[in-house]
Amino acid sequence: AIRHVVTSYDEKSKALIARNYYNNEFAGRVVAVGSSLDLAGYTARRDEFIGRNGDLSTPMAFESTAALGPRLSSQTGPGCDAAVLVTNLTLGPNEKREVVFYLTEAGSIDEFRGAAREFASVATCVAERRRVNEYWNDLTGAIEVSTPAKTFDTLMNGWLLYQTVSCRIFGRSAFYQSGGAIGFRDQLQDTLALIPIAPYMVRQQILLHASRQFVEGDVQHWWHPPTGRGVRTRMTDDLLWLPYVVHRYVEATGDTSVLDEEVSFIEASPLEDGVMESYQQPTISGRRGTIYEHCLIAIDKGLTSGPHGLPLMGGGDWNDGMNEVGRHAKGESIWLGWFIIDVLKRFLPIVRDRRDNYRAQLFEKNIAGIAAAIEASAWDGEWYVRAFYDDGSPLGSSRNTECRIDSIAQSWSVLSGAGSPEHQKQAMASAMKHLVRRDASIVQLLTPAFDSSPQDPGYIKGYLPGIRENGGQYTHAAAWFIIALARQGRGDEAIEMFELINPINITRNAAGLERYKGEPYVLCGDVYSNAQHMGRAGWSWYTGSSGWMYQAGLHEILGVRFVNNHVLVDPCIPSAWEGFSVKLKLGKGVVEVEVKNPKRVQRGVHSFKVNGVEAESRSVAYPAAGSTVKIDIIMG
């Protein structure tokens, strides 16, 4: 039993009520279970329903259905955390009746009682279900793709977006992780997949996250609404996702007004020397700033430099488990260097538009300086080193016995566009050689796994070798790997990797299903490479990889991008594809894209027609309400 849950029966609403006074955030709220039928009995004791040593497959209460109602004790109270309702229903021959059992949550018992009759209404239930179905159909059906790879289509047409919105944005919970917190870097990244579909949700997320920035420039790593309690850390990438997402939003929508929106900062005690994180309840500061100012403060805070001229690793740079690499403020991150370069490149046009010459020069200097420092100190001969420890020793180097190569340092040399062309090519070839396990249908984050070497990267080493990010597939990074392949024009390999880790393909037969042990229609955050559990799914649903895989499929493989309310199409597809089509519902208009690939190339647009006329520009404005624009592309 959950000891903090207290149940009771409410005579006015004829429903079972549950409260949790122990939880500060929800102490006044109630959860209720009821029915459209009159109750013949109830209990909140699970042992009374299931029976001693019983289970839900054969509950004791069903042994004698005739006596089910009278046998229930109507007991509620502390420790009674089940909800068993008994109703009587008699049906005549060929008779049909609709019955509602509802589970609802309200701000108070009075609020619930006021709406209880509505909750128990069959008509309300039917109407609400119709409304919910319409909402999800409109959201996940706004973009429809059709390609020769039907398993690709299945994930892209609904499932990835549903997973992202339902689990990451709305629920922030799933079977394997029931947290409820909002992660600063996490939910910002998740909304990127929604920019062409629900840009208002991205805008709302930007404003929300900016409001969780401390006056000093750092941000809450995660926090729980509605109180805002959360952790202040020394994570070094969190704050930089704000300017990254702001640029992506402004670039796609042309909505520069978001830059002038004012949002408050928060205040709390700074972290003391040697303290890596603190769970706090911040206060809302009297200081406010525009989103533009929030972004600049984040960038200023993020521009650090260590012994090699690279950004400091801090308490973790995206991989939270590498929290000991830079504990003493000397460890440096190569991945973070690539990411900062990308952020600065993206934000540079914004500061130029605002005639902020000082910032423009500062950004240009850092872009060049960090790129040069990486090439000078982090190229290992066949790939880029992942990081440097506080003592200057490398992580992710051929000199290491564990974690000799790490995926994201290679992928982001391409995503940032800052690695030398020769090194980008070699780095991705090395990642393909060492990290792709076709036999297990995984793309590992790093290899070999941490185990017994004297170096201590952090709590990542606490996972068994090959489990989660310690040498398993971290699907978030695998999506970045796919994007990098597409950016290099390697359409054959990009779709191969997408389909390699596509759970529909993995579970297409009994052997694969038994090995994977995960749902075939959602991505898992991680997949194991441990010999005893090779190819087994880790936690599913609640993973940021769903949003990134959607972007990999739509923006990079199919090449459908959005700039200033215009559609651009520049595919990078496998040479085996004859073509594909995409239907886009943008606002109240429709764009239909038909791509043909007669010469079986991976990249290159030979002809670009709009409504049958060859177009000079390779971009098309969003159509007016009620209108349809047809784009016909011949690759070659």
PDB file of N, CA and C in Angstrom, residues 379-423:
ATOM      1  N   TRP A 379      42.008  16.123 -31.922  1.00  0.00           N
ATOM      2  CA  TRP A 379      41.993  15.127 -32.988  1.00  0.00           C
ATOM      3  C   TRP A 379      42.937  13.997 -32.604  1.00  0.00           C
ATOM      4  N   ASP A 380      42.399  12.782 -32.585  1.00  0.00           N
ATOM      5  CA  ASP A 380      43.141  11.640 -32.045  1.00  0.00           C
ATOM      6  C   ASP A 380      43.786  10.784 -33.127  1.00  0.00           C
ATOM      7  N   GLY A 381      43.644  11.171 -34.367  1.00  0.00           N
ATOM      8  CA  GLY A 381      44.220  10.412 -35.473  1.00  0.00           C
ATOM      9  C   GLY A 381      43.172   9.810 -36.370  1.00  0.00           C
ATOM     10  N   GLU A 382      42.095   9.251 -35.751  1.00  0.00           N
ATOM     11  CA  GLU A 382      40.992   8.682 -36.537  1.00  0.00           C
ATOM     12  C   GLU A 382      39.629   9.186 -36.068  1.00  0.00           C
ATOM     13  N   TRP A 383      39.591   9.838 -34.943  1.00  0.00           N
ATOM     14  CA  TRP A 383      38.349  10.428 -34.439  1.00  0.00           C
ATOM     15  C   TRP A 383      38.687  11.504 -33.420  1.00  0.00           C
ATOM     16  N   TYR A 384      37.647  12.218 -32.992  1.00  0.00           N
ATOM     17  CA  TYR A 384      37.829  13.279 -32.003  1.00  0.00           C
ATOM     18  C   TYR A 384      37.704  12.716 -30.591  1.00  0.00           C
ATOM     19  N   VAL A 385      38.571  13.175 -29.716  1.00  0.00           N
ATOM     20  CA  VAL A 385      38.479  12.854 -28.296  1.00  0.00           C
ATOM     21  C   VAL A 385      37.165  13.414 -27.754  1.00  0.00           C
ATOM     22  N   ARG A 386      36.620  12.773 -26.743  1.00  0.00           N
ATOM     23  CA  ARG A 386      35.345  13.224 -26.156  1.00  0.00           C
ATOM     24  C   ARG A 386      35.536  14.344 -25.144  1.00  0.00           C
ATOM     25  N   ALA A 387      36.589  14.251 -24.313  1.00  0.00           N
ATOM     26  CA  ALA A 387      36.787  15.237 -23.248  1.00  0.00           C
ATOM     27  C   ALA A 387      38.199  15.087 -22.680  1.00  0.00           C
ATOM     28  N   PHE A 388      38.556  16.026 -21.826  1.00  0.00           N
ATOM     29  CA  PHE A 388      39.791  15.939 -21.041  1.00  0.00           C
ATOM     30  C   PHE A 388      39.420  16.013 -19.566  1.00  0.00           C
ATOM     31  N   TYR A 389      39.977  15.087 -18.774  1.00  0.00           N
ATOM     32  CA  TYR A 389      39.764  15.112 -17.329  1.00  0.00           C
ATOM     33  C   TYR A 389      40.444  16.343 -16.710  1.00  0.00           C
ATOM     34  N   ASP A 390      40.167  16.552 -15.438  1.00  0.00           N
ATOM     35  CA  ASP A 390      40.793  17.670 -14.713  1.00  0.00           C
ATOM     36  C   ASP A 390      42.316  17.611 -14.775  1.00  0.00           C
ATOM     37  N   ASP A 391      42.862  16.404 -14.795  1.00  0.00           N
ATOM     38  CA  ASP A 391      44.327  16.271 -14.816  1.00  0.00           C
ATOM     39  C   ASP A 391      44.898  16.344 -16.228  1.00  0.00           C
ATOM     40  N   GLY A 392      44.055  16.603 -17.224  1.00  0.00           N
ATOM     41  CA  GLY A 392      44.517  16.746 -18.591  1.00  0.00           C
ATOM     42  C   GLY A 392      44.540  15.476 -19.395  1.00  0.00           C
ATOM     43  N   SER A 393      44.275  14.317 -18.782  1.00  0.00           N
ATOM     44  CA  SER A 393      44.269  13.057 -19.523  1.00  0.00           C
ATOM     45  C   SER A 393      43.001  12.972 -20.367  1.00  0.00           C
ATOM     46  N   PRO A 394      43.081  12.285 -21.530  1.00  0.00           N
ATOM     47  CA  PRO A 394      41.946  12.272 -22.455  1.00  0.00           C
ATOM     48  C   PRO A 394      40.889  11.237 -22.095  1.00  0.00           C
ATOM     49  N   LEU A 395      39.696  11.494 -22.549  1.00  0.00           N
ATOM     50  CA  LEU A 395      38.569  10.570 -22.473  1.00  0.00           C
ATOM     51  C   LEU A 395      38.045  10.409 -23.890  1.00  0.00           C
ATOM     52  N   GLY A 396      37.859   9.161 -24.322  1.00  0.00           N
ATOM     53  CA  GLY A 396      37.405   8.933 -25.685  1.00  0.00           C
ATOM     54  C   GLY A 396      38.535   8.936 -26.685  1.00  0.00           C
ATOM     55  N   SER A 397      39.689   8.442 -26.248  1.00  0.00           N
ATOM     56  CA  SER A 397      40.888   8.431 -27.083  1.00  0.00           C
ATOM     57  C   SER A 397      41.344   6.993 -27.328  1.00  0.00           C
ATOM     58  N   SER A 398      42.076   6.791 -28.416  1.00  0.00           N
ATOM     59  CA  SER A 398      42.640   5.476 -28.692  1.00  0.00           C
ATOM     60  C   SER A 398      43.621   5.049 -27.608  1.00  0.00           C
ATOM     61  N   ARG A 399      44.062   6.004 -26.807  1.00  0.00           N
ATOM     62  CA  ARG A 399      44.969   5.694 -25.696  1.00  0.00           C
ATOM     63  C   ARG A 399      44.229   5.128 -24.491  1.00  0.00           C
ATOM     64  N   ASN A 400      42.912   5.279 -24.465  1.00  0.00           N
ATOM     65  CA  ASN A 400      42.120   4.744 -23.360  1.00  0.00           C
ATOM     66  C   ASN A 400      41.842   3.263 -23.558  1.00  0.00           C
ATOM     67  N   THR A 401      41.699   2.543 -22.453  1.00  0.00           N
ATOM     68  CA  THR A 401      41.280   1.140 -22.540  1.00  0.00           C
ATOM     69  C   THR A 401      39.765   1.027 -22.515  1.00  0.00           C
ATOM     70  N   GLU A 402      39.083   2.032 -21.932  1.00  0.00           N
ATOM     71  CA  GLU A 402      37.621   2.086 -21.890  1.00  0.00           C
ATOM     72  C   GLU A 402      37.165   3.424 -22.461  1.00  0.00           C
ATOM     73  N   CYS A 403      36.039   3.400 -23.132  1.00  0.00           N
ATOM     74  CA  CYS A 403      35.544   4.593 -23.845  1.00  0.00           C
ATOM     75  C   CYS A 403      36.641   5.151 -24.755  1.00  0.00           C
ATOM     76  N   ARG A 404      37.056   4.341 -25.696  1.00  0.00           N
ATOM     77  CA  ARG A 404      38.082   4.769 -26.652  1.00  0.00           C
ATOM     78  C   ARG A 404      37.485   5.713 -27.701  1.00  0.00           C
ATOM     79  N   ILE A 405      36.181   5.572 -27.963  1.00  0.00           N
ATOM     80  CA  ILE A 405      35.503   6.446 -28.915  1.00  0.00           C
ATOM     81  C   ILE A 405      34.084   6.692 -28.432  1.00  0.00           C
ATOM     82  N   ASP A 406      33.633   7.932 -28.557  1.00  0.00           N
ATOM     83  CA  ASP A 406      32.294   8.351 -28.122  1.00  0.00           C
ATOM     84  C   ASP A 406      31.572   8.966 -29.323  1.00  0.00           C
ATOM     85  N   SER A 407      30.309   8.605 -29.476  1.00  0.00           N
ATOM     86  CA  SER A 407      29.548   8.969 -30.670  1.00  0.00           C
ATOM     87  C   SER A 407      29.384  10.472 -30.867  1.00  0.00           C
ATOM     88  N   ILE A 408      28.995  11.199 -29.821  1.00  0.00           N
ATOM     89  CA  ILE A 408      28.528  12.568 -30.059  1.00  0.00           C
ATOM     90  C   ILE A 408      29.656  13.531 -30.413  1.00  0.00           C
ATOM     91  N   ALA A 409      30.886  13.222 -30.021  1.00  0.00           N
ATOM     92  CA  ALA A 409      32.000  14.077 -30.433  1.00  0.00           C
ATOM     93  C   ALA A 409      32.212  13.983 -31.941  1.00  0.00           C
ATOM     94  N   GLN A 410      31.855  12.851 -32.539  1.00  0.00           N
ATOM     95  CA  GLN A 410      31.994  12.676 -33.980  1.00  0.00           C
ATOM     96  C   GLN A 410      30.796  13.291 -34.707  1.00  0.00           C
ATOM     97  N   SER A 411      29.595  12.986 -34.253  1.00  0.00           N
ATOM     98  CA  SER A 411      28.389  13.497 -34.921  1.00  0.00           C
ATOM     99  C   SER A 411      28.357  15.013 -34.943  1.00  0.00           C
ATOM    100  N   TRP A 412      28.723  15.624 -33.811  1.00  0.00           N
ATOM    101  CA  TRP A 412      28.588  17.075 -33.739  1.00  0.00           C
ATOM    102  C   TRP A 412      29.723  17.812 -34.430  1.00  0.00           C
ATOM    103  N   SER A 413      30.794  17.117 -34.802  1.00  0.00           N
ATOM    104  CA  SER A 413      31.770  17.777 -35.677  1.00  0.00           C
ATOM    105  C   SER A 413      31.110  18.075 -37.014  1.00  0.00           C
ATOM    106  N   VAL A 414      30.118  17.254 -37.387  1.00  0.00           N
ATOM    107  CA  VAL A 414      29.352  17.455 -38.619  1.00  0.00           C
ATOM    108  C   VAL A 414      28.189  18.404 -38.377  1.00  0.00           C
ATOM    109  N   LEU A 415      27.425  18.183 -37.299  1.00  0.00           N
ATOM    110  CA  LEU A 415      26.246  19.016 -37.039  1.00  0.00           C
ATOM    111  C   LEU A 415      26.616  20.481 -36.853  1.00  0.00           C
ATOM    112  N   SER A 416      27.763  20.730 -36.238  1.00  0.00           N
ATOM    113  CA  SER A 416      28.207  22.113 -36.052  1.00  0.00           C
ATOM    114  C   SER A 416      28.817  22.682 -37.326  1.00  0.00           C
ATOM    115  N   GLY A 417      29.238  21.791 -38.218  1.00  0.00           N
ATOM    116  CA  GLY A 417      29.906  22.232 -39.437  1.00  0.00           C
ATOM    117  C   GLY A 417      31.289  22.776 -39.194  1.00  0.00           C
ATOM    118  N   ALA A 418      31.826  22.563 -37.994  1.00  0.00           N
ATOM    119  CA  ALA A 418      33.080  23.214 -37.604  1.00  0.00           C
ATOM    120  C   ALA A 418      34.294  22.310 -37.696  1.00  0.00           C
ATOM    121  N   GLY A 419      34.095  21.002 -37.803  1.00  0.00           N
ATOM    122  CA  GLY A 419      35.241  20.112 -37.960  1.00  0.00           C
ATOM    123  C   GLY A 419      35.825  20.247 -39.359  1.00  0.00           C
ATOM    124  N   SER A 420      37.104  20.009 -39.499  1.00  0.00           N
ATOM    125  CA  SER A 420      37.686  20.070 -40.838  1.00  0.00           C
ATOM    126  C   SER A 420      37.015  18.998 -41.690  1.00  0.00           C
ATOM    127  N   PRO A 421      36.790  19.255 -42.985  1.00  0.00           N
ATOM    128  CA  PRO A 421      36.079  18.285 -43.824  1.00  0.00           C
ATOM    129  C   PRO A 421      36.705  16.893 -43.801  1.00  0.00           C
ATOM    130  N   GLU A 422      38.021  16.837 -43.821  1.00  0.00           N
ATOM    131  CA  GLU A 422      38.696  15.534 -43.802  1.00  0.00           C
ATOM    132  C   GLU A 422      38.463  14.813 -42.484  1.00  0.00           C
ATOM    133  N   HIS A 423      38.532  15.565 -41.385  1.00  0.00           N
ATOM    134  CA  HIS A 423      38.344  14.953 -40.078  1.00  0.00           C
ATOM    135  C   HIS A 423      36.885  14.536 -39.857  1.00  0.00           C
TER     136      HIS A 423
END
